[in-house]
XYZ file of C-alpha atoms in Angstrom:
579
model
C -45.789 11.027 24.379
C -47.397 9.042 26.868
C -45.072 8.846 30.509
C -43.880 5.405 31.499
C -43.104 3.738 35.016
C -42.024 1.081 33.981
C -38.857 1.005 34.480
C -36.541 2.159 37.720
C -33.145 3.409 38.076
C -31.047 1.479 40.333
C -28.333 4.514 41.991
C -26.624 3.228 44.703
C -28.661 -0.060 45.496
C -26.351 -3.144 45.147
C -29.127 -5.843 46.345
C -29.003 -7.553 43.836
C -32.963 -9.871 44.828
C -34.648 -6.839 45.415
C -34.031 -5.871 42.228
C -34.903 -7.990 40.042
C -37.816 -8.800 42.922
C -38.358 -4.931 42.516
C -38.510 -3.323 39.051
C -34.934 -1.888 38.807
C -33.584 -2.381 35.445
C -29.938 -4.226 35.190
C -27.681 -4.148 32.986
C -26.725 -7.761 32.836
C -23.014 -8.728 33.728
C -24.124 -11.766 34.221
C -21.852 -12.565 31.325
C -18.917 -12.399 33.239
C -19.214 -15.536 35.575
C -19.056 -18.069 33.103
C -15.423 -16.489 32.130
C -14.682 -16.718 36.290
C -14.920 -19.782 35.905
C -13.055 -20.764 33.039
C -9.722 -19.029 34.605
C -9.169 -20.573 38.243
C -10.523 -21.618 41.329
C -9.389 -18.299 43.621
C -9.502 -14.812 42.228
C -8.652 -11.593 42.701
C -10.361 -8.114 41.181
C -9.344 -4.541 42.131
C -11.272 -1.443 40.930
C -12.639 2.496 41.761
C -14.643 2.754 44.698
C -18.336 3.431 43.097
C -17.679 0.771 40.548
C -20.554 -1.396 41.044
C -18.262 -4.203 43.209
C -21.051 -4.485 45.531
C -23.483 -5.551 43.577
C -21.554 -7.439 41.458
C -20.480 -10.067 43.825
C -24.281 -10.027 45.804
C -25.741 -11.260 42.395
C -22.517 -13.706 41.862
C -23.821 -15.034 45.214
C -27.343 -15.825 44.628
C -26.309 -16.833 41.463
C -23.754 -19.829 43.421
C -25.917 -20.353 46.452
C -27.250 -23.571 47.236
C -30.418 -22.389 49.034
C -31.613 -20.193 46.119
C -31.755 -23.414 43.451
C -35.439 -22.860 43.651
C -34.903 -18.999 42.317
C -32.552 -18.948 39.734
C -35.876 -18.779 36.615
C -36.952 -15.225 38.884
C -33.468 -14.112 39.776
C -31.720 -14.466 36.426
C -34.348 -15.736 33.931
C -34.398 -13.059 30.685
C -30.060 -12.757 31.801
C -27.142 -13.713 29.788
C -26.372 -16.997 32.516
C -30.004 -17.553 32.317
C -29.693 -18.937 29.164
C -26.569 -19.893 29.896
C -25.731 -21.212 32.911
C -22.865 -23.328 34.247
C -22.258 -27.164 35.780
C -21.527 -24.671 39.512
C -24.913 -22.844 39.452
C -25.676 -23.329 42.972
C -23.886 -26.055 44.275
C -21.907 -23.708 46.666
C -22.557 -23.530 50.732
C -21.955 -19.317 50.276
C -19.616 -17.149 52.748
C -19.597 -13.428 51.348
C -17.481 -11.336 54.435
C -17.361 -7.423 53.909
C -14.508 -6.277 55.831
C -15.896 -2.699 55.112
C -17.902 -4.412 58.488
C -14.684 -4.069 60.261
C -13.891 -1.417 62.472
C -10.526 -0.032 62.171
C -9.414 1.659 65.785
C -11.597 2.410 68.796
C -12.580 0.282 72.025
C -12.068 -3.027 70.833
C -8.417 -4.182 69.936
C -8.641 -4.945 65.867
C -8.399 -8.727 66.369
C -11.205 -8.194 68.623
C -13.330 -6.401 66.134
C -12.266 -8.603 63.001
C -13.111 -11.546 65.470
C -16.521 -10.582 66.175
C -17.405 -10.091 62.909
C -16.288 -13.214 61.606
C -18.433 -15.201 65.010
C -21.145 -12.896 64.058
C -20.564 -14.508 59.519
C -20.169 -17.861 60.818
C -23.873 -18.068 63.678
C -25.552 -16.054 59.713
C -23.032 -19.125 57.553
C -24.861 -21.827 60.276
C -27.904 -20.610 60.649
C -28.613 -20.279 56.508
C -27.538 -23.974 55.769
C -28.108 -25.549 59.172
C -30.949 -28.174 57.702
C -27.894 -29.155 54.718
C -26.247 -31.268 58.503
C -26.706 -33.650 60.948
C -29.249 -32.202 63.559
C -26.101 -32.106 66.078
C -23.395 -30.684 64.221
C -24.018 -27.125 65.895
C -24.951 -28.425 68.885
C -22.777 -26.114 71.806
C -20.311 -24.908 69.292
C -17.206 -22.840 71.424
C -16.236 -19.879 69.336
C -12.801 -21.123 68.859
C -13.478 -23.946 66.884
C -15.929 -22.871 65.199
C -14.991 -22.052 62.194
C -12.843 -25.460 62.102
C -16.337 -27.275 62.689
C -17.970 -25.146 59.815
C -15.570 -25.758 57.297
C -14.193 -28.970 57.957
C -18.517 -30.279 58.261
C -19.472 -29.238 54.408
C -16.592 -31.732 53.501
C -17.903 -34.741 55.851
C -20.728 -34.437 54.065
C -19.317 -33.370 50.267
C -20.675 -30.310 50.247
C -18.937 -27.235 48.037
C -17.442 -24.256 49.778
C -17.383 -20.946 47.870
C -15.803 -17.665 49.933
C -16.201 -14.346 48.086
C -14.945 -11.138 49.933
C -15.977 -7.086 49.800
C -13.576 -4.236 50.328
C -10.409 -7.108 51.338
C -8.717 -3.080 52.122
C -10.936 -1.495 53.133
C -9.285 -1.736 57.227
C -6.421 -2.350 56.253
C -6.153 0.966 54.921
C -7.217 2.873 57.054
C -5.140 1.072 59.910
C -2.141 3.077 57.963
C -3.301 5.551 57.220
C -4.506 6.707 61.222
C -1.187 4.583 62.270
C 0.726 3.975 60.003
C 2.567 0.752 58.324
C 4.113 -0.893 61.784
C 0.773 -1.863 63.586
C -0.318 -3.028 59.983
C 3.198 -5.992 59.189
C 2.361 -6.610 62.671
C -2.003 -8.582 61.617
C -0.118 -9.210 57.805
C 3.517 -10.711 58.808
C 4.472 -14.254 60.517
C 2.453 -15.007 63.092
C -0.926 -11.766 62.173
C -4.163 -12.434 62.436
C -5.124 -11.383 59.337
C -2.600 -14.179 57.476
C -3.350 -16.464 59.214
C -6.888 -16.468 58.783
C -5.797 -15.812 54.831
C -4.197 -19.173 55.351
C -7.844 -20.824 55.862
C -9.145 -19.259 53.953
C -7.683 -21.530 51.446
C -6.990 -24.619 52.847
C -10.507 -24.449 52.657
C -13.032 -23.548 50.475
C -12.957 -24.979 46.912
C -13.235 -21.232 45.163
C -13.299 -18.469 46.424
C -13.587 -14.714 44.445
C -11.632 -11.838 46.652
C -12.489 -7.797 45.252
C -10.956 -4.082 47.115
C -9.753 -0.591 45.700
C -5.900 -1.514 45.653
C -3.767 -4.487 45.518
C -1.710 -3.349 48.549
C -3.286 -6.006 51.103
C -2.505 -8.924 48.387
C 0.797 -8.396 47.898
C 1.386 -8.433 51.910
C -0.351 -12.118 51.843
C 0.604 -13.426 49.716
C 3.034 -16.224 51.537
C -0.016 -16.963 52.764
C -2.331 -17.208 49.952
C -1.236 -16.653 47.248
C -3.503 -15.904 44.072
C -4.146 -17.890 41.493
C -5.527 -14.875 39.294
C -5.231 -11.614 39.491
C -8.086 -10.063 36.278
C -7.934 -6.957 37.912
C -5.435 -6.178 34.478
C -6.955 -9.282 32.440
C -8.037 -7.648 28.911
C -11.663 -10.026 28.926
C -12.258 -8.267 32.442
C -11.780 -5.021 31.376
C -16.273 -3.845 31.886
C -17.081 -6.799 34.404
C -17.600 -3.837 36.764
C -18.804 0.297 34.564
C -20.835 0.995 32.080
C -19.620 0.258 28.383
C -20.226 2.333 25.911
C -22.800 0.613 23.685
C -24.480 0.089 27.600
C -24.847 3.014 28.651
C -26.192 4.281 24.817
C -28.814 1.696 25.719
C -29.660 2.436 29.236
C -30.752 6.067 28.379
C -32.861 4.594 24.367
C -34.453 2.226 27.160
C -34.922 5.259 29.979
C -35.819 7.479 26.685
C -39.985 8.405 28.486
C -40.092 7.407 30.987
C -41.314 9.621 34.177
C -40.237 13.526 32.931
C -37.636 12.310 30.361
C -39.501 13.383 27.745
C -37.152 14.680 25.226
C -33.032 14.732 23.998
C -31.706 12.956 21.978
C -29.436 9.084 23.897
C -26.695 9.719 21.449
C -26.376 13.514 22.182
C -26.514 12.465 25.610
C -24.763 9.702 25.884
C -21.833 11.981 23.841
C -22.334 14.820 26.411
C -21.568 12.815 29.866
C -18.772 10.869 28.300
C -16.720 13.592 29.407
C -17.751 13.716 32.555
C -18.332 9.705 33.304
C -15.968 7.782 30.344
C -12.457 7.027 29.909
C -11.186 4.657 32.371
C -9.082 1.406 31.013
C -7.837 -1.287 33.326
C -6.080 -2.969 30.203
C -3.451 -2.600 28.456
C -4.624 -4.562 26.042
C -8.143 -2.358 25.657
C -6.444 1.308 25.620
C -8.135 3.391 22.560
C -10.235 0.610 21.579
C -12.917 -0.094 24.653
C -13.902 2.602 28.156
C -15.388 2.161 30.674
C -18.290 5.064 32.338
C -18.805 5.151 35.682
C -21.164 3.446 37.009
C -23.212 5.126 39.786
C -21.956 8.390 37.474
C -23.836 7.456 34.839
C -27.359 6.925 37.290
C -27.079 9.535 38.953
C -27.166 12.208 35.826
C -29.726 9.540 34.909
C -31.744 9.893 37.999
C -32.202 13.413 37.491
C -32.941 13.276 34.032
C -36.291 10.981 34.465
C -37.559 13.052 37.881
C -36.487 17.232 36.750
C -36.447 16.149 32.159
C -33.408 17.487 32.422
C -29.853 17.198 33.263
C -28.422 17.429 37.235
C -27.244 21.222 38.259
C -23.938 20.081 39.307
C -22.144 17.831 36.821
C -20.566 15.535 39.208
C -22.429 13.427 42.397
C -21.512 15.025 45.845
C -21.661 11.172 47.028
C -17.933 11.359 44.059
C -17.361 14.859 44.537
C -16.015 14.265 48.300
C -14.143 10.959 46.963
C -11.258 12.868 46.417
C -10.203 12.385 50.018
C -8.723 9.379 48.377
C -5.653 11.479 47.499
C -5.352 12.985 51.488
C -4.770 9.445 52.134
C -2.637 7.709 48.606
C -0.289 10.684 50.419
C -0.587 9.829 53.412
C 0.201 5.407 53.236
C 3.322 8.095 51.820
C 4.026 9.394 54.406
C 3.479 6.995 56.381
C 4.889 4.419 55.471
C 8.201 6.703 54.064
C 7.889 9.148 57.385
C 8.175 12.023 54.499
C 5.800 15.699 54.820
C 3.029 15.697 52.972
C 3.317 18.447 50.434
C 6.435 16.433 49.536
C 4.045 14.517 47.783
C 1.276 17.529 45.870
C 4.084 17.962 42.807
C 1.875 14.289 41.565
C -1.065 16.434 41.913
C -0.621 19.691 40.306
C 1.751 18.380 37.392
C -1.732 15.552 36.848
C -3.380 19.539 36.755
C -0.847 21.539 34.648
C -0.243 18.170 31.996
C -3.246 16.177 32.303
C -1.665 13.005 32.034
C 2.019 11.642 33.282
C 4.044 7.940 32.036
C 5.030 5.382 34.468
C 4.898 1.276 34.796
C 1.874 -0.057 36.021
C 2.312 -2.205 39.486
C 0.391 -5.428 39.425
C 0.944 -5.446 43.386
C 3.495 -4.455 46.037
C 3.693 -3.785 50.712
C 2.953 -1.204 51.981
C 6.181 -0.790 52.680
C 6.850 -0.278 49.673
C 4.147 2.163 48.775
C 7.186 5.092 48.234
C 8.755 3.805 45.403
C 7.548 6.343 43.361
C 6.037 3.983 41.475
C 4.216 1.894 43.835
C 2.601 5.601 44.215
C 1.552 6.899 41.158
C 0.262 3.094 41.006
C -2.600 3.514 43.355
C -3.544 6.824 41.753
C -4.594 4.308 38.362
C -5.863 1.579 41.269
C -7.847 4.148 43.750
C -9.747 5.702 39.502
C -7.186 8.696 39.896
C -5.953 8.290 36.311
C -5.897 5.567 34.158
C -4.691 3.870 31.119
C -4.498 6.370 27.906
C -1.431 4.728 25.576
C 1.284 3.753 24.578
C 4.372 5.937 22.961
C 8.268 6.115 23.291
C 8.258 2.763 25.456
C 5.829 3.814 27.754
C 3.019 3.560 29.367
C 1.272 6.469 29.627
C -2.772 7.414 32.304
C -4.249 10.409 31.865
C -6.996 11.836 34.236
C -10.234 9.779 32.985
C -12.876 12.784 32.712
C -13.940 16.127 33.387
C -15.823 14.051 37.204
C -12.159 13.456 38.202
C -10.060 16.254 37.137
C -12.782 18.116 39.755
C -12.075 16.021 43.059
C -7.558 16.769 41.643
C -8.999 21.034 41.299
C -10.770 20.376 44.542
C -7.101 18.321 46.339
C -5.459 21.120 44.653
C -7.422 23.740 46.489
C -8.086 23.283 49.444
C -4.307 22.856 50.105
C -3.909 26.252 49.021
C -6.641 27.650 51.034
C -4.519 26.287 54.054
C -2.077 28.910 53.715
C -5.096 31.557 53.445
C -9.137 31.829 53.287
C -9.445 33.432 49.978
C -12.486 35.053 48.732
C -13.357 32.779 46.565
C -17.793 35.245 46.323
C -15.170 37.664 44.666
C -13.640 35.018 43.082
C -16.795 34.138 40.743
C -18.294 37.470 40.114
C -14.274 38.259 38.384
C -14.315 34.658 36.849
C -18.290 36.005 35.530
C -16.858 39.008 34.048
C -13.745 37.034 32.268
C -16.501 34.598 30.420
C -20.659 36.874 29.597
C -17.790 40.212 29.646
C -14.292 39.749 28.329
C -12.932 41.418 31.176
C -10.192 39.134 32.076
C -7.857 41.379 33.184
C -8.759 41.883 37.314
C -9.855 37.658 37.200
C -6.422 36.845 35.636
C -4.618 39.479 37.931
C -6.407 38.025 40.597
C -5.189 34.383 39.788
C -1.256 35.765 40.092
C -1.867 37.587 43.499
C -3.900 34.243 45.079
C -0.605 32.496 43.296
C 1.957 34.446 45.140
C 0.194 34.054 48.855
C 0.711 30.009 48.941
C 4.564 30.633 47.756
C 5.123 28.871 51.334
C 3.705 26.006 51.697
C 6.293 24.414 49.154
C 8.885 27.005 48.028
C 11.164 24.423 46.645
C 9.290 22.768 44.275
C 9.467 23.517 40.276
C 8.455 26.389 40.202
C 6.886 25.870 36.090
C 5.317 22.746 37.762
C 4.231 24.546 40.763
C 2.181 27.706 38.960
C 0.723 25.132 36.138
C -0.820 23.249 39.057
C -2.011 26.273 40.551
C -3.401 27.397 37.603
C -4.810 24.678 35.397
C -7.249 24.514 39.949
C -8.045 27.699 39.345
C -9.242 27.269 35.673
C -10.422 23.728 35.870
C -12.859 25.355 38.785
C -14.837 27.276 35.506
C -17.622 25.494 35.034
C -18.334 27.414 31.824
C -15.328 25.860 29.772
C -13.550 23.035 29.256
C -10.370 23.871 30.623
C -7.989 21.578 29.093
C -4.495 21.521 29.524
C -1.798 21.025 26.812
C -4.742 21.076 24.442
C -2.708 20.188 20.360
C -3.521 23.204 18.404
C -2.066 24.708 15.059
C 1.128 21.042 15.915
C 2.071 22.644 18.616
C 0.449 22.580 22.865
C -0.680 25.829 24.192
C -0.666 25.522 28.454
C -5.202 26.829 28.522
C -8.019 26.708 26.166
C -10.523 28.420 28.206
C -12.945 27.113 25.442
C -17.437 26.822 26.660
C -18.395 23.466 28.505
C -21.116 23.877 25.641
C -23.260 20.583 26.046
C -24.541 22.673 30.169
C -23.315 25.655 31.088
C -22.603 26.239 27.234
C -23.732 30.220 27.602
C -20.086 32.016 27.936
C -19.485 34.870 25.531
C -14.818 34.904 25.564
C -12.745 32.083 24.502
C -9.005 32.395 26.098
C -5.962 31.087 25.080
C -3.562 31.461 27.226
C 0.487 30.853 27.216
C 1.800 30.995 30.143
C 5.970 31.354 30.712
C 7.631 31.200 33.794
C 11.391 32.817 33.947
C 14.049 32.501 37.229
C 14.072 35.624 40.041
C 16.922 36.447 38.536
C 16.565 36.865 34.361
C 17.670 39.627 32.579
C 15.250 42.132 30.327
C 16.989 40.597 27.703
C 15.776 37.066 28.130
C 12.055 38.740 28.930
C 11.447 39.561 26.285
C 12.651 37.273 23.717
C 10.759 34.866 26.499
C 7.947 36.674 25.650
C 8.144 37.336 22.202
C 8.293 33.192 21.954
C 4.856 32.980 23.638
C 3.083 35.224 21.202
C 4.830 34.288 18.406
C 2.569 30.817 19.409
C -0.241 32.460 20.067
C 0.406 33.346 16.591
C 1.081 29.011 15.801
C -2.533 28.588 18.337
C -5.159 30.562 16.580
C -3.730 29.481 13.022
C -5.500 25.664 13.430
C -7.804 24.944 11.000
C -10.108 23.984 14.607
C -10.362 26.857 16.439
C -13.145 29.183 15.271
C -15.192 25.503 15.676
C -14.693 25.549 19.064
C -14.677 29.662 19.591
C -17.990 29.931 17.684
C -20.620 32.858 19.011
C -17.718 33.710 20.854
C -14.963 35.987 20.560
C -11.962 34.549 21.123
C -8.605 36.487 23.347
C -5.240 35.270 23.215
C -3.485 35.751 26.731
C 0.616 36.173 27.273
C 0.535 35.337 31.587
C 4.382 35.733 32.097
C 6.013 35.259 35.261
C 9.235 36.294 36.610
C 10.314 33.852 40.026
C 6.468 33.391 41.361
C 5.628 37.291 40.687
C 3.321 38.469 37.413
C 5.329 40.099 35.295
C 3.350 40.957 31.749
C -0.180 40.240 31.195
C -1.504 41.089 28.394
C -4.134 40.052 25.129
C -2.454 39.539 21.800
C -3.542 41.526 19.133
C -4.617 38.368 16.908
C-alpha cells in the first residue's frame, strides 16, 4: 500500500485558520453555528477541558468576523456552513476574550490584571477595525473610557458587535481555590468589578457566546447578566464538541494509509478505543442513544498510529492524566465554601471507584457559596467530565465514570491520598501484580493489598468501612493495565464485587483471570457471623461463574474464584474457591 502524506492531525491546535490553510484534518462542526442562531442572541455553553472549545470558538469568530469576508471560501469552502451560509456570516465586529489569560493571584490586584487584559483586548479590537470608523474616532482615547467609546462608536456607525468569551470561569475558579469564597463574592456581587463588566457586555453587544468548564460563576452573575439560553444540556448540542461515534470511525477510515498507519481495520480500532475515550453524554434525551468521544484523546491515539504504526503504549495521554488535579480542585472548592476538612469529600471518589455510578439530580447552575450542598458538589463532577449521564431508573438520574481514561484519573487521585500516609513500594507491587496475572500467584498480591489498606486507616477512619475497602481495592485493581477491572459487573443475575478479565485490545496477554467476592464484617462480628457471611460469598462466586458469558470473558486464561473477607479493616479470610 502506498504511503499517503496528504492528511495532518490537528492534535493540540486551536487555530482554525491554520487548520484550514495548512491542510490539517477538520471534523466539520459548522452546522452548529446555524443551530445556535436559531436559539438566542445570548448563548452559554459548558464542557469539560480538552473537548475542543477553543477551536470551536476560533471557528465561530472567523465565520462572523466582518474583516474575514474575503476569506470566506478559503476558510469555509467544502464545509457545511460554506454550502449553507446564514444571513449573519461576516456581519459583526468581533471581540474575542480568553479569561484564562487573566491571572488569579500575585503582584497586581485581580481587578488591575483584568483591567490590563481588557485594555489590551480593546486596543487589538481598535487596530483590527479602525478602517470601519472615521479617522478621528480613536485619537487620544483615555483608558477608562475606551470600552464605552468603542461600543458607542460601533452603534453610531450601525455596526453590530459580537462578543465571544472563552474560559469565562477560569480565573474565578482559581481565585476560589486559592483564597476562598469571600474574595470571589467581592468581584461577582454588588458593585464587584467582574459583575459590572458583564452588565456592560449585555448592554453593548448584539450577540454573545460564552463558554467554560462549570456554571458556578454564571449563577453568581445572573442578576447582572441574564443568560437567555444555556444550551449545555440541550439534546441538539450534545455532540457539538468532542467526536460522535460516526465521526470517530470516519477519522480512522480517512487516515488509513497515512504515514505508518497501514494495518488494522478502522471499525475494529474505533471499537477498541471506545471503552477508553467514549462514554460522555450531556443531555438526558440522548442517554443510551448518543455518546461522545473525547476529541483530544482520539487524536492522541491516532497520532501514534500514523507516526509509529501502533497504538500508544500508554492509552492515557500524559496531558489528560495530569488533569486529575481537577478532583483536588473540586475538593478545595467545597472546603473553601464550607470550611470542611478535605478528607470528608473522599467518600464520593471512593464510592465512584467501588460502584462506578451514583444517583443525583443535575443542577444546571449554582452560586459558589452553595458548592457545599451535595447535589451541587456532585454536579461539579459532571461538569468537569468525571461523571457522565448514564441512565434513568426508579425515578433517579444515574451518572457513571464515562471511560477507562477518567477512571484512571480517579484511581490516581485515590492512590495519592493513600500515599500521604505511607509511601508504598510500587516496584514491589508491580512484581506481585505481574506474578498474579502471568503465573497465577494471586495470594501474595492480595495479602499485600490488605496490608497496605490497613496503613491508610488513620486518614479517614470514620468513613463507611465497606465503601472504604471497595474504593481502595478498586483503585489498586484499576492500575493493573493488563486487566479491565470492572466493579459491580452483572453476572448470572447478580453483581460481583470485582472481575479481573484480560484487557484484550492493547494489553491482552494475561494468563489468569479472577472473580473476587469482597466481604466485610464489623470488628466485633462473631465467628458464626463470619462463617455465615463467608458461605454467602462462596455461593455468590459459584453463581457468578455459571454465567454463560464467563467462558468467553476468561477465554485462554485460568479462572480463579477468590473470597476476600475482612473483619473491621483486618484481613480475616483469603482463599480460592473450587469451581
